[in-house]
PDB file of C-alpha atoms in Angstrom:
ATOM      1  CA  MET A   1      -0.020  -0.103   0.013  1.00 78.00           C
ATOM      2  CA  ASP A   2       1.265   3.459  -0.756  1.00 78.00           C
ATOM      3  CA  LYS A   3      -0.776   5.326   1.973  1.00 79.00           C
ATOM      4  CA  LYS A   4      -2.497   4.153   5.233  1.00 79.00           C
ATOM      5  CA  ASP A   5      -6.198   5.170   3.694  1.00 83.00           C
ATOM      6  CA  ASP A   6      -5.711   3.146   0.446  1.00 89.00           C
ATOM      7  CA  PRO A   7      -8.829   0.958  -0.090  1.00 90.00           C
ATOM      8  CA  ILE A   8      -8.173  -2.696   0.791  1.00 90.00           C
ATOM      9  CA  PRO A   9     -10.231  -5.865  -0.157  1.00 88.00           C
ATOM     10  CA  LEU A  10     -13.576  -6.773   1.846  1.00 85.00           C
ATOM     11  CA  GLY A  11     -12.368  -8.750   4.881  1.00 82.00           C
ATOM     12  CA  ALA A  12      -8.829  -7.732   4.941  1.00 88.00           C
ATOM     13  CA  PHE A  13      -7.322  -5.493   7.766  1.00 87.00           C
ATOM     14  CA  ARG A  14      -4.402  -2.883   7.662  1.00 90.00           C
ATOM     15  CA  ILE A  15      -1.002  -3.298   9.454  1.00 88.00           C
ATOM     16  CA  MET A  16       1.482  -0.581  10.018  1.00 85.00           C
ATOM     17  CA  SER A  17       5.114  -1.712  10.707  1.00 82.00           C
ATOM     18  CA  VAL A  18       8.067   0.396  12.260  1.00 78.00           C
ATOM     19  CA  PHE A  19      11.745  -0.583  12.238  1.00 77.00           C
ATOM     20  CA  ARG A  20      14.736   0.054  14.315  1.00 73.00           C
ATOM     21  CA  ASP A  21      17.717  -0.129  12.017  1.00 72.00           C
ATOM     22  CA  LYS A  22      20.290   0.963  14.451  1.00 75.00           C
ATOM     23  CA  ARG A  23      21.641  -1.621  16.826  1.00 77.00           C
ATOM     24  CA  ASP A  24      20.701  -1.293  20.654  1.00 74.00           C
ATOM     25  CA  LYS A  25      23.142  -1.747  23.746  1.00 80.00           C
ATOM     26  CA  TYR A  26      22.705  -5.697  23.145  1.00 81.00           C
ATOM     27  CA  GLY A  27      23.535  -5.373  19.274  1.00 79.00           C
ATOM     28  CA  THR A  28      20.082  -6.289  18.195  1.00 77.00           C
ATOM     29  CA  VAL A  29      17.654  -4.519  15.663  1.00 74.00           C
ATOM     30  CA  ASP A  30      14.049  -4.723  15.793  1.00 76.00           C
ATOM     31  CA  TYR A  31      10.498  -4.134  14.291  1.00 78.00           C
ATOM     32  CA  HIS A  32       6.979  -3.639  15.710  1.00 79.00           C
ATOM     33  CA  PHE A  33       3.427  -4.056  13.897  1.00 82.00           C
ATOM     34  CA  TYR A  34       0.236  -2.152  14.598  1.00 85.00           C
ATOM     35  CA  ARG A  35      -3.140  -3.484  13.286  1.00 87.00           C
ATOM     36  CA  GLU A  36      -6.182  -1.419  12.567  1.00 88.00           C
ATOM     37  CA  ASP A  37      -9.167  -2.950  14.349  1.00 87.00           C
ATOM     38  CA  LYS A  38     -12.705  -3.234  12.982  1.00 85.00           C
ATOM     39  CA  ASP A  39     -13.711   0.084  14.762  1.00 88.00           C
ATOM     40  CA  GLY A  40     -11.014   2.163  13.005  1.00 86.00           C
ATOM     41  CA  ASN A  41      -8.835   2.189  16.050  1.00 87.00           C
ATOM     42  CA  TRP A  42      -5.135   0.681  15.957  1.00 86.00           C
ATOM     43  CA  SER A  43      -3.612  -1.611  18.487  1.00 85.00           C
ATOM     44  CA  SER A  44      -0.532  -3.558  18.895  1.00 81.00           C
ATOM     45  CA  LYS A  45       0.889  -6.261  21.197  1.00 75.00           C
ATOM     46  CA  ALA A  46       4.243  -6.641  22.737  1.00 66.00           C
ATOM     47  CA  GLY A  47       5.296 -10.249  22.019  1.00 63.00           C
ATOM     48  CA  TYR A  48       7.151 -11.057  25.038  1.00 64.00           C
ATOM     49  CA  LYS A  49       4.286  -9.535  27.479  1.00 66.00           C
ATOM     50  CA  GLY A  50       1.218 -10.408  25.545  1.00 69.00           C
ATOM     51  CA  ASP A  51      -0.599  -7.201  26.380  1.00 73.00           C
ATOM     52  CA  ILE A  52      -2.843  -5.503  23.741  1.00 74.00           C
ATOM     53  CA  LEU A  53      -2.069  -1.787  23.624  1.00 73.00           C
ATOM     54  CA  GLU A  54      -4.834   0.647  22.453  1.00 75.00           C
ATOM     55  CA  HIS A  55      -3.416   3.368  20.023  1.00 74.00           C
ATOM     56  CA  GLY A  56      -6.430   5.227  18.933  1.00 74.00           C
ATOM     57  CA  LYS A  57      -6.956   6.599  15.454  1.00 77.00           C
ATOM     58  CA  GLU A  58      -3.369   7.652  14.522  1.00 73.00           C
ATOM     59  CA  PRO A  59      -0.831   4.857  15.301  1.00 69.00           C
ATOM     60  CA  GLU A  60       2.000   7.251  14.320  1.00 64.00           C
ATOM     61  CA  ASP A  61       1.186   9.539  17.124  1.00 61.00           C
ATOM     62  CA  ASN A  62       1.435   6.774  19.771  1.00 59.00           C
ATOM     63  CA  SER A  63       4.815   5.004  18.460  1.00 56.00           C
ATOM     64  CA  LYS A  64       6.622   7.579  20.600  1.00 56.00           C
ATOM     65  CA  HIS A  65       7.874   4.800  23.001  1.00 56.00           C
ATOM     66  CA  TYR A  66       9.548   3.332  19.869  1.00 59.00           C
ATOM     67  CA  ILE A  67      11.602   6.605  19.723  1.00 59.00           C
ATOM     68  CA  ASP A  68      14.746   4.838  17.985  1.00 64.00           C
ATOM     69  CA  TYR A  69      12.698   3.299  15.415  1.00 67.00           C
ATOM     70  CA  ASN A  70      13.089   5.052  12.219  1.00 65.00           C
ATOM     71  CA  THR A  71      10.089   7.225  10.735  1.00 62.00           C
ATOM     72  CA  ASP A  72       9.742   5.135   7.776  1.00 70.00           C
ATOM     73  CA  ARG A  73       6.209   3.747   8.272  1.00 77.00           C
ATOM     74  CA  ARG A  74       5.160   1.064   5.964  1.00 82.00           C
ATOM     75  CA  TYR A  75       1.474  -0.104   5.413  1.00 87.00           C
ATOM     76  CA  TYR A  76       0.081  -3.471   4.435  1.00 89.00           C
ATOM     77  CA  TYR A  77      -3.140  -5.264   4.206  1.00 89.00           C
ATOM     78  CA  VAL A  78      -3.787  -8.946   5.432  1.00 88.00           C
ATOM     79  CA  ILE A  79      -6.593 -11.307   4.508  1.00 85.00           C
ATOM     80  CA  LYS A  80      -7.605 -13.694   7.233  1.00 78.00           C
ATOM     81  CA  LEU A  81      -7.875 -17.146   5.656  1.00 76.00           C
ATOM     82  CA  LYS A  82     -11.121 -19.151   6.329  1.00 77.00           C
ATOM     83  CA  LYS A  83     -10.729 -22.844   7.510  1.00 79.00           C
ATOM     84  CA  GLY A  84      -9.750 -24.872   4.377  1.00 76.00           C
ATOM     85  CA  ASP A  85      -8.459 -21.974   2.280  1.00 74.00           C
ATOM     86  CA  LYS A  86      -5.012 -22.326   0.704  1.00 72.00           C
ATOM     87  CA  CYS A  87      -2.258 -19.906   1.555  1.00 69.00           C
ATOM     88  CA  CYS A  88       0.359 -18.545  -0.899  1.00 64.00           C
ATOM     89  CA  GLY A  89      -0.908 -20.243  -4.241  1.00 54.00           C
ATOM     90  CA  GLY A  90      -1.108 -23.709  -2.545  1.00 47.00           C
ATOM     91  CA  ILE A  91       2.247 -23.667  -1.127  1.00 43.00           C
TER      92      ILE A  91
END
C-alpha cells in the first residue's frame, strides 16, 4: 500500500510496521507491527508481554515509545483465511 487510507479488499485489515535499524546496546535490531481494528482504532501487542495496547485513530502519534525506530512507516493489508483456504498459491 502507498498510503494508510488506500482501499483494501473486503475482509482484509491494515497493518503498519516500524523498524529500528540502529543496533541497541545488546547489538540487536527490532521491528513492531500495529493493526487497524474493526472500529477504526489501532492496536499492537508486545510479543514478550502479551498485553494488547490501544493506540487510537493515529498509530503514528502513539509510537513515540519506539523513539529509536526510524520514521519510515510501511502499510500492508492482510486477509484472514477461512478454514480450508489455501495460502500463498497452494504452497
